[in-house]
């Protein structure tokens, strides 16, 4: 499937990443709807002009099948702005399948990619880190597993740490790696570009992908 820039995109959860997904999708000319738990939080994230460009705002919880079914009416691709939530992953994947969407895009973590040798899960390289790489890996992997179980078409985006840097990198496309670690940091802006590219083309269907941003922060 190759979707067009006029695709109907649903973004579920508008936090740090979700805010940038909305902006990137609108910039590309997509029709953008959102599902959020709290409209006040949405209004704190997005200015009134951006909110006015949204096709539909559904207020509800992404673990609620009825809210998901309502939000997914007429949608081609759903993108989650929240990860590490197994129930949400399962319910969203089931709803995407039930409503015949073309694809679900889900954020996991950089530790879910394979190391450069192609056989060792990347979390094993972080055994001596200050963070519990195995626990993070397992929390994200549980989501990946339930998404795959439903049979829905998917792309799993696997970032290291994310935050905004205020701009998109000039050549973000060259920073994308398929199922291999890309780097420890990716900006929300670059992540949003990669995720919308995954939404609007079939370049990375059924793959885990990573991307990195070269900045000193
Ligand atoms: N940031 C990082 O460094 C990083 C690194 C690796 C992976 N990730 C993954 O990427 C995801 C996005 O990162 P982020 O920095 O954008 O996180 P974030 O700012 O915390 O955004 C998460 C959003 O998801 C929404 N949400 C949570 N549960 C929901 C539910 N049941 N129904 C509807 N919406 C729900 C939250 O809504 P409310 O506004 O209602 O709370 C919030 O707006 C994370 O969840 C994480 O799994 C993040």
PDB file of C-alpha atoms and ligand atoms in Angstrom:
ATOM      1  CA  UNK A   1       0.000   0.000   0.000  1.00  0.00           C
ATOM      2  CA  UNK A   2       1.204   3.476  -0.816  1.00  0.00           C
ATOM      3  CA  UNK A   3      -0.971   6.076   0.815  1.00  0.00           C
ATOM      4  CA  UNK A   4      -1.198   9.634  -0.459  1.00  0.00           C
ATOM      5  CA  UNK A   5      -0.498  12.866   1.370  1.00  0.00           C
ATOM      6  CA  UNK A   6      -4.290  13.265   1.496  1.00  0.00           C
ATOM      7  CA  UNK A   7      -4.572  10.236   3.773  1.00  0.00           C
ATOM      8  CA  UNK A   8      -6.724  10.378   6.862  1.00  0.00           C
ATOM      9  CA  UNK A   9      -4.330  10.083   9.808  1.00  0.00           C
ATOM     10  CA  UNK A  10      -5.373   9.522  13.425  1.00  0.00           C
ATOM     11  CA  UNK A  11      -2.879  10.455  16.145  1.00  0.00           C
ATOM     12  CA  UNK A  12      -3.620   8.905  19.533  1.00  0.00           C
ATOM     13  CA  UNK A  13      -2.162  10.786  22.508  1.00  0.00           C
ATOM     14  CA  UNK A  14      -0.788  14.269  21.897  1.00  0.00           C
ATOM     15  CA  UNK A  15       2.196  14.613  24.234  1.00  0.00           C
ATOM     16  CA  UNK A  16       5.729  15.621  23.254  1.00  0.00           C
ATOM     17  CA  UNK A  17       5.977  13.313  20.253  1.00  0.00           C
ATOM     18  CA  UNK A  18       2.270  13.559  19.390  1.00  0.00           C
ATOM     19  CA  UNK A  19       2.438  17.340  19.116  1.00  0.00           C
ATOM     20  CA  UNK A  20       5.165  17.041  16.492  1.00  0.00           C
ATOM     21  CA  UNK A  21       3.301  14.254  14.694  1.00  0.00           C
ATOM     22  CA  UNK A  22       0.292  16.559  14.326  1.00  0.00           C
ATOM     23  CA  UNK A  23       2.424  19.403  12.930  1.00  0.00           C
ATOM     24  CA  UNK A  24       4.351  17.149  10.535  1.00  0.00           C
ATOM     25  CA  UNK A  25       1.177  15.465   9.251  1.00  0.00           C
ATOM     26  CA  UNK A  26      -0.572  18.807   8.635  1.00  0.00           C
ATOM     27  CA  UNK A  27       2.548  20.157   6.916  1.00  0.00           C
ATOM     28  CA  UNK A  28       2.423  17.192   4.518  1.00  0.00           C
ATOM     29  CA  UNK A  29      -1.200  17.919   3.628  1.00  0.00           C
ATOM     30  CA  UNK A  30      -2.731  14.946   5.426  1.00  0.00           C
ATOM     31  CA  UNK A  31      -6.165  15.091   7.024  1.00  0.00           C
ATOM     32  CA  UNK A  32      -5.374  14.837  10.730  1.00  0.00           C
ATOM     33  CA  UNK A  33      -7.628  13.685  13.566  1.00  0.00           C
ATOM     34  CA  UNK A  34      -6.681  13.070  17.200  1.00  0.00           C
ATOM     35  CA  UNK A  35      -7.858  10.938  20.095  1.00  0.00           C
ATOM     36  CA  UNK A  36      -6.926  12.473  23.448  1.00  0.00           C
ATOM     37  CA  UNK A  37      -7.907  11.847  27.062  1.00  0.00           C
ATOM     38  CA  UNK A  38      -8.075  15.512  27.978  1.00  0.00           C
ATOM     39  CA  UNK A  39      -8.965  18.385  25.658  1.00  0.00           C
ATOM     40  CA  UNK A  40      -7.336  20.893  28.034  1.00  0.00           C
ATOM     41  CA  UNK A  41      -3.992  19.133  27.622  1.00  0.00           C
ATOM     42  CA  UNK A  42      -4.441  19.279  23.833  1.00  0.00           C
ATOM     43  CA  UNK A  43      -5.098  23.005  23.991  1.00  0.00           C
ATOM     44  CA  UNK A  44      -1.961  23.485  26.083  1.00  0.00           C
ATOM     45  CA  UNK A  45       0.090  21.646  23.435  1.00  0.00           C
ATOM     46  CA  UNK A  46      -1.321  23.122  20.231  1.00  0.00           C
ATOM     47  CA  UNK A  47      -2.225  26.700  19.320  1.00  0.00           C
ATOM     48  CA  UNK A  48      -5.807  27.506  18.279  1.00  0.00           C
ATOM     49  CA  UNK A  49      -4.847  27.757  14.599  1.00  0.00           C
ATOM     50  CA  UNK A  50      -3.427  24.236  14.577  1.00  0.00           C
ATOM     51  CA  UNK A  51      -6.419  22.849  16.476  1.00  0.00           C
ATOM     52  CA  UNK A  52      -8.742  24.475  13.931  1.00  0.00           C
ATOM     53  CA  UNK A  53      -7.011  22.477  11.162  1.00  0.00           C
ATOM     54  CA  UNK A  54      -7.838  19.132  12.788  1.00  0.00           C
ATOM     55  CA  UNK A  55     -10.509  17.108  11.007  1.00  0.00           C
ATOM     56  CA  UNK A  56     -11.896  15.526  14.200  1.00  0.00           C
ATOM     57  CA  UNK A  57     -11.081  15.570  17.908  1.00  0.00           C
ATOM     58  CA  UNK A  58     -12.263  12.548  19.874  1.00  0.00           C
ATOM     59  CA  UNK A  59     -12.000  12.720  23.651  1.00  0.00           C
ATOM     60  CA  UNK A  60     -11.567   9.291  25.201  1.00  0.00           C
ATOM     61  CA  UNK A  61      -9.141   6.723  26.488  1.00  0.00           C
ATOM     62  CA  UNK A  62      -7.117   4.698  23.980  1.00  0.00           C
ATOM     63  CA  UNK A  63      -7.862   1.511  25.920  1.00  0.00           C
ATOM     64  CA  UNK A  64     -11.614   1.981  25.312  1.00  0.00           C
ATOM     65  CA  UNK A  65     -12.755   0.016  22.208  1.00  0.00           C
ATOM     66  CA  UNK A  66     -15.788   2.296  21.696  1.00  0.00           C
ATOM     67  CA  UNK A  67     -13.636   5.441  21.754  1.00  0.00           C
ATOM     68  CA  UNK A  68     -11.178   3.826  19.330  1.00  0.00           C
ATOM     69  CA  UNK A  69     -13.957   2.730  16.949  1.00  0.00           C
ATOM     70  CA  UNK A  70     -15.427   6.220  16.971  1.00  0.00           C
ATOM     71  CA  UNK A  71     -12.037   7.881  16.400  1.00  0.00           C
ATOM     72  CA  UNK A  72     -11.091   5.447  13.608  1.00  0.00           C
ATOM     73  CA  UNK A  73     -14.117   6.155  11.374  1.00  0.00           C
ATOM     74  CA  UNK A  74     -12.770   7.026   7.904  1.00  0.00           C
ATOM     75  CA  UNK A  75      -9.123   6.731   9.025  1.00  0.00           C
ATOM     76  CA  UNK A  76      -6.382   5.175   6.838  1.00  0.00           C
ATOM     77  CA  UNK A  77      -3.440   5.091   9.269  1.00  0.00           C
ATOM     78  CA  UNK A  78      -3.339   5.348  13.067  1.00  0.00           C
ATOM     79  CA  UNK A  79      -0.216   6.545  14.888  1.00  0.00           C
ATOM     80  CA  UNK A  80       0.251   6.163  18.626  1.00  0.00           C
ATOM     81  CA  UNK A  81       1.857   9.025  20.532  1.00  0.00           C
ATOM     82  CA  UNK A  82       2.188   6.759  23.569  1.00  0.00           C
ATOM     83  CA  UNK A  83       4.156   3.540  24.086  1.00  0.00           C
ATOM     84  CA  UNK A  84       5.054   0.940  26.741  1.00  0.00           C
ATOM     85  CA  UNK A  85       1.362   0.308  27.414  1.00  0.00           C
ATOM     86  CA  UNK A  86       0.423  -3.282  26.567  1.00  0.00           C
ATOM     87  CA  UNK A  87      -3.349  -2.913  26.953  1.00  0.00           C
ATOM     88  CA  UNK A  88      -3.362   0.201  24.797  1.00  0.00           C
ATOM     89  CA  UNK A  89      -1.226  -1.560  22.164  1.00  0.00           C
ATOM     90  CA  UNK A  90      -3.573  -4.543  22.048  1.00  0.00           C
ATOM     91  CA  UNK A  91      -6.777  -2.477  21.965  1.00  0.00           C
ATOM     92  CA  UNK A  92      -5.419  -0.113  19.301  1.00  0.00           C
ATOM     93  CA  UNK A  93      -4.179  -2.979  17.113  1.00  0.00           C
ATOM     94  CA  UNK A  94      -7.490  -4.835  17.467  1.00  0.00           C
ATOM     95  CA  UNK A  95      -9.431  -1.668  16.620  1.00  0.00           C
ATOM     96  CA  UNK A  96      -7.194  -0.943  13.629  1.00  0.00           C
ATOM     97  CA  UNK A  97      -7.819  -4.462  12.347  1.00  0.00           C
ATOM     98  CA  UNK A  98     -11.580  -4.324  13.067  1.00  0.00           C
ATOM     99  CA  UNK A  99     -11.916  -0.985  11.305  1.00  0.00           C
ATOM    100  CA  UNK A 100      -9.764  -2.142   8.333  1.00  0.00           C
ATOM    101  CA  UNK A 101      -7.100   0.530   8.695  1.00  0.00           C
ATOM    102  CA  UNK A 102      -4.040   0.264   6.463  1.00  0.00           C
ATOM    103  CA  UNK A 103      -1.501   0.487   9.260  1.00  0.00           C
ATOM    104  CA  UNK A 104      -0.707   1.086  12.937  1.00  0.00           C
ATOM    105  CA  UNK A 105       2.495   2.921  13.833  1.00  0.00           C
ATOM    106  CA  UNK A 106       3.703   2.441  17.391  1.00  0.00           C
ATOM    107  CA  UNK A 107       6.643   3.896  19.395  1.00  0.00           C
ATOM    108  CA  UNK A 108       8.839   1.374  21.233  1.00  0.00           C
ATOM    109  CA  UNK A 109      12.487   1.855  22.291  1.00  0.00           C
ATOM    110  CA  UNK A 110      15.959   1.691  20.807  1.00  0.00           C
ATOM    111  CA  UNK A 111      16.691  -1.449  22.847  1.00  0.00           C
ATOM    112  CA  UNK A 112      14.089  -3.368  20.773  1.00  0.00           C
ATOM    113  CA  UNK A 113      16.273  -3.228  17.661  1.00  0.00           C
ATOM    114  CA  UNK A 114      18.927  -5.834  16.885  1.00  0.00           C
ATOM    115  CA  UNK A 115      22.602  -5.097  17.477  1.00  0.00           C
ATOM    116  CA  UNK A 116      24.802  -4.673  14.412  1.00  0.00           C
ATOM    117  CA  UNK A 117      25.554  -8.427  14.398  1.00  0.00           C
ATOM    118  CA  UNK A 118      21.866  -8.961  13.469  1.00  0.00           C
ATOM    119  CA  UNK A 119      21.203 -11.648  16.106  1.00  0.00           C
ATOM    120  CA  UNK A 120      21.756 -10.038  19.533  1.00  0.00           C
ATOM    121  CA  UNK A 121      18.898  -7.901  20.894  1.00  0.00           C
ATOM    122  CA  UNK A 122      20.252  -4.385  21.372  1.00  0.00           C
ATOM    123  CA  UNK A 123      19.331  -4.224  25.080  1.00  0.00           C
ATOM    124  CA  UNK A 124      22.152  -6.693  25.863  1.00  0.00           C
ATOM    125  CA  UNK A 125      24.710  -4.041  24.914  1.00  0.00           C
ATOM    126  CA  UNK A 126      23.446  -1.808  27.746  1.00  0.00           C
ATOM    127  CA  UNK A 127      24.006  -4.285  30.585  1.00  0.00           C
ATOM    128  CA  UNK A 128      26.189  -1.894  32.606  1.00  0.00           C
ATOM    129  CA  UNK A 129      24.073   1.225  32.058  1.00  0.00           C
ATOM    130  CA  UNK A 130      22.494   3.372  34.747  1.00  0.00           C
ATOM    131  CA  UNK A 131      19.062   2.401  33.372  1.00  0.00           C
ATOM    132  CA  UNK A 132      17.492  -1.071  33.395  1.00  0.00           C
ATOM    133  CA  UNK A 133      17.749  -1.834  29.687  1.00  0.00           C
ATOM    134  CA  UNK A 134      16.193  -5.289  29.994  1.00  0.00           C
ATOM    135  CA  UNK A 135      13.099  -3.988  31.815  1.00  0.00           C
ATOM    136  CA  UNK A 136      12.629  -1.222  29.234  1.00  0.00           C
ATOM    137  CA  UNK A 137      13.102  -3.736  26.431  1.00  0.00           C
ATOM    138  CA  UNK A 138      10.499  -6.088  27.947  1.00  0.00           C
ATOM    139  CA  UNK A 139       7.902  -3.349  28.459  1.00  0.00           C
ATOM    140  CA  UNK A 140       8.178  -2.280  24.815  1.00  0.00           C
ATOM    141  CA  UNK A 141       8.532  -5.828  23.459  1.00  0.00           C
ATOM    142  CA  UNK A 142       5.240  -6.851  25.099  1.00  0.00           C
ATOM    143  CA  UNK A 143       3.537  -4.151  23.003  1.00  0.00           C
ATOM    144  CA  UNK A 144       5.293  -5.233  19.800  1.00  0.00           C
ATOM    145  CA  UNK A 145       4.263  -8.844  20.433  1.00  0.00           C
ATOM    146  CA  UNK A 146       0.553  -8.060  20.928  1.00  0.00           C
ATOM    147  CA  UNK A 147       0.501  -5.821  17.845  1.00  0.00           C
ATOM    148  CA  UNK A 148       2.005  -8.635  15.754  1.00  0.00           C
ATOM    149  CA  UNK A 149      -0.463 -11.160  17.215  1.00  0.00           C
ATOM    150  CA  UNK A 150      -3.429  -9.218  15.812  1.00  0.00           C
ATOM    151  CA  UNK A 151      -2.112  -9.492  12.248  1.00  0.00           C
ATOM    152  CA  UNK A 152      -2.494  -5.755  11.605  1.00  0.00           C
ATOM    153  CA  UNK A 153       0.006  -4.065   9.272  1.00  0.00           C
ATOM    154  CA  UNK A 154       2.455  -2.039  11.377  1.00  0.00           C
ATOM    155  CA  UNK A 155       5.644  -0.040  11.652  1.00  0.00           C
ATOM    156  CA  UNK A 156       7.413   0.076  15.036  1.00  0.00           C
ATOM    157  CA  UNK A 157       9.501   3.208  15.589  1.00  0.00           C
ATOM    158  CA  UNK A 158      12.340   2.543  18.070  1.00  0.00           C
ATOM    159  CA  UNK A 159      13.967   5.723  19.371  1.00  0.00           C
ATOM    160  CA  UNK A 160      16.590   6.297  21.993  1.00  0.00           C
ATOM    161  CA  UNK A 161      15.880   9.367  24.111  1.00  0.00           C
ATOM    162  CA  UNK A 162      13.597  11.966  22.495  1.00  0.00           C
ATOM    163  CA  UNK A 163      13.029  15.662  23.010  1.00  0.00           C
ATOM    164  CA  UNK A 164      12.507  18.759  20.867  1.00  0.00           C
ATOM    165  CA  UNK A 165      15.482  20.620  19.392  1.00  0.00           C
ATOM    166  CA  UNK A 166      13.383  23.181  17.520  1.00  0.00           C
ATOM    167  CA  UNK A 167      14.197  22.101  13.952  1.00  0.00           C
ATOM    168  CA  UNK A 168      14.201  19.111  11.633  1.00  0.00           C
ATOM    169  CA  UNK A 169      17.577  17.780  10.423  1.00  0.00           C
ATOM    170  CA  UNK A 170      18.413  18.501   6.785  1.00  0.00           C
ATOM    171  CA  UNK A 171      18.922  14.846   5.857  1.00  0.00           C
ATOM    172  CA  UNK A 172      16.841  12.885   8.334  1.00  0.00           C
ATOM    173  CA  UNK A 173      16.108  10.219   5.701  1.00  0.00           C
ATOM    174  CA  UNK A 174      19.742   9.087   5.752  1.00  0.00           C
ATOM    175  CA  UNK A 175      19.574   8.599   9.539  1.00  0.00           C
ATOM    176  CA  UNK A 176      16.935   5.849   9.331  1.00  0.00           C
ATOM    177  CA  UNK A 177      18.045   2.276  10.029  1.00  0.00           C
ATOM    178  CA  UNK A 178      15.934  -0.864   9.698  1.00  0.00           C
ATOM    179  CA  UNK A 179      16.151  -3.106  12.772  1.00  0.00           C
ATOM    180  CA  UNK A 180      19.614  -1.848  13.780  1.00  0.00           C
ATOM    181  CA  UNK A 181      20.476   0.780  16.410  1.00  0.00           C
ATOM    182  CA  UNK A 182      20.621   4.274  14.927  1.00  0.00           C
ATOM    183  CA  UNK A 183      21.789   6.262  17.960  1.00  0.00           C
ATOM    184  CA  UNK A 184      20.967   7.206  21.537  1.00  0.00           C
ATOM    185  CA  UNK A 185      18.971  10.348  20.703  1.00  0.00           C
ATOM    186  CA  UNK A 186      16.445  11.493  18.118  1.00  0.00           C
ATOM    187  CA  UNK A 187      14.640  14.820  18.127  1.00  0.00           C
ATOM    188  CA  UNK A 188      10.850  14.870  18.190  1.00  0.00           C
ATOM    189  CA  UNK A 189      11.057  16.774  14.891  1.00  0.00           C
ATOM    190  CA  UNK A 190      13.121  14.070  13.148  1.00  0.00           C
ATOM    191  CA  UNK A 191      11.076  11.283  14.755  1.00  0.00           C
ATOM    192  CA  UNK A 192       7.873  12.877  13.447  1.00  0.00           C
ATOM    193  CA  UNK A 193       9.324  13.095   9.922  1.00  0.00           C
ATOM    194  CA  UNK A 194      10.291   9.409   9.945  1.00  0.00           C
ATOM    195  CA  UNK A 195       6.946   8.310  11.403  1.00  0.00           C
ATOM    196  CA  UNK A 196       4.930  10.298   8.846  1.00  0.00           C
ATOM    197  CA  UNK A 197       7.119   8.901   6.066  1.00  0.00           C
ATOM    198  CA  UNK A 198       6.277   5.437   7.422  1.00  0.00           C
ATOM    199  CA  UNK A 199       2.579   6.404   7.522  1.00  0.00           C
ATOM    200  CA  UNK A 200       2.356   7.789   4.003  1.00  0.00           C
ATOM    201  CA  UNK A 201       4.490   5.190   2.173  1.00  0.00           C
ATOM    202  CA  UNK A 202       4.980   1.444   2.491  1.00  0.00           C
ATOM    203  CA  UNK A 203       8.776   1.784   2.817  1.00  0.00           C
ATOM    204  CA  UNK A 204       9.021   0.200   6.272  1.00  0.00           C
ATOM    205  CA  UNK A 205       5.829  -1.849   6.602  1.00  0.00           C
ATOM    206  CA  UNK A 206       6.206  -4.699   9.150  1.00  0.00           C
ATOM    207  CA  UNK A 207       9.642  -3.430  10.192  1.00  0.00           C
ATOM    208  CA  UNK A 208      11.219  -2.019  13.328  1.00  0.00           C
ATOM    209  CA  UNK A 209      13.025   1.197  12.454  1.00  0.00           C
ATOM    210  CA  UNK A 210      15.303   3.600  14.287  1.00  0.00           C
ATOM    211  CA  UNK A 211      16.621   7.082  13.541  1.00  0.00           C
ATOM    212  CA  UNK A 212      19.102   9.413  15.211  1.00  0.00           C
ATOM    213  CA  UNK A 213      19.753  13.135  15.379  1.00  0.00           C
ATOM    214  CA  UNK A 214      23.301  14.478  15.484  1.00  0.00           C
ATOM    215  CA  UNK A 215      23.239  17.230  18.098  1.00  0.00           C
ATOM    216  CA  UNK A 216      25.119  18.101  21.266  1.00  0.00           C
ATOM    217  CA  UNK A 217      22.560  18.667  23.990  1.00  0.00           C
TER     218      UNK A 217
HETATM  219  N1  LIG B   1      10.553  10.584  25.305  1.00  0.00           N
HETATM  220  C1  LIG B   1      11.484   9.651  25.233  1.00  0.00           C
HETATM  221  O1  LIG B   1      12.669   9.905  25.559  1.00  0.00           O
HETATM  222  C2  LIG B   1      11.153   8.270  24.715  1.00  0.00           C
HETATM  223  C3  LIG B   1      12.190   7.379  24.421  1.00  0.00           C
HETATM  224  C4  LIG B   1      11.886   6.109  23.918  1.00  0.00           C
HETATM  225  C5  LIG B   1      10.550   5.751  23.726  1.00  0.00           C
HETATM  226  N2  LIG B   1       9.560   6.633  24.035  1.00  0.00           N
HETATM  227  C6  LIG B   1       8.161   6.218  23.817  1.00  0.00           C
HETATM  228  O2  LIG B   1       7.517   7.201  23.042  1.00  0.00           O
HETATM  229  C7  LIG B   1       6.271   7.556  23.637  1.00  0.00           C
HETATM  230  C8  LIG B   1       5.996   9.041  23.342  1.00  0.00           C
HETATM  231  O3  LIG B   1       6.989   9.821  24.019  1.00  0.00           O
HETATM  232  P1  LIG B   1       6.637  11.266  24.555  1.00  0.00           P
HETATM  233  O4  LIG B   1       7.907  11.841  25.023  1.00  0.00           O
HETATM  234  O5  LIG B   1       5.812  12.006  23.557  1.00  0.00           O
HETATM  235  O6  LIG B   1       5.675  10.935  25.813  1.00  0.00           O
HETATM  236  P2  LIG B   1       4.587  11.881  26.514  1.00  0.00           P
HETATM  237  O7  LIG B   1       4.936  13.327  26.335  1.00  0.00           O
HETATM  238  O8  LIG B   1       4.424  11.353  27.892  1.00  0.00           O
HETATM  239  O9  LIG B   1       3.233  11.647  25.677  1.00  0.00           O
HETATM  240  C9  LIG B   1       2.414  10.532  25.865  1.00  0.00           C
HETATM  241  C10 LIG B   1       0.993  10.936  25.525  1.00  0.00           C
HETATM  242  O10 LIG B   1       0.179   9.742  25.501  1.00  0.00           O
HETATM  243  C11 LIG B   1      -1.058  10.054  26.079  1.00  0.00           C
HETATM  244  N3  LIG B   1      -1.668   8.858  26.662  1.00  0.00           N
HETATM  245  C12 LIG B   1      -1.146   8.029  27.606  1.00  0.00           C
HETATM  246  N4  LIG B   1      -2.019   7.063  27.891  1.00  0.00           N
HETATM  247  C13 LIG B   1      -3.116   7.280  27.118  1.00  0.00           C
HETATM  248  C14 LIG B   1      -4.365   6.633  26.983  1.00  0.00           C
HETATM  249  N5  LIG B   1      -4.670   5.530  27.695  1.00  0.00           N
HETATM  250  N6  LIG B   1      -5.261   7.137  26.082  1.00  0.00           N
HETATM  251  C15 LIG B   1      -4.970   8.234  25.354  1.00  0.00           C
HETATM  252  N7  LIG B   1      -3.795   8.897  25.447  1.00  0.00           N
HETATM  253  C16 LIG B   1      -2.892   8.426  26.321  1.00  0.00           C
HETATM  254  C17 LIG B   1      -0.770  11.098  27.154  1.00  0.00           C
HETATM  255  O11 LIG B   1      -1.963  11.802  27.336  1.00  0.00           O
HETATM  256  P3  LIG B   1      -2.295  12.798  28.562  1.00  0.00           P
HETATM  257  O12 LIG B   1      -1.962  14.163  28.006  1.00  0.00           O
HETATM  258  O13 LIG B   1      -3.749  12.600  28.789  1.00  0.00           O
HETATM  259  O14 LIG B   1      -1.435  12.380  29.722  1.00  0.00           O
HETATM  260  C18 LIG B   1       0.369  11.900  26.532  1.00  0.00           C
HETATM  261  O15 LIG B   1      -0.134  13.019  25.859  1.00  0.00           O
HETATM  262  C19 LIG B   1       6.416   7.232  25.110  1.00  0.00           C
HETATM  263  O16 LIG B   1       5.160   6.855  25.641  1.00  0.00           O
HETATM  264  C20 LIG B   1       7.428   6.108  25.154  1.00  0.00           C
HETATM  265  O17 LIG B   1       6.797   4.850  25.212  1.00  0.00           O
HETATM  266  C21 LIG B   1       9.824   7.864  24.531  1.00  0.00           C
END
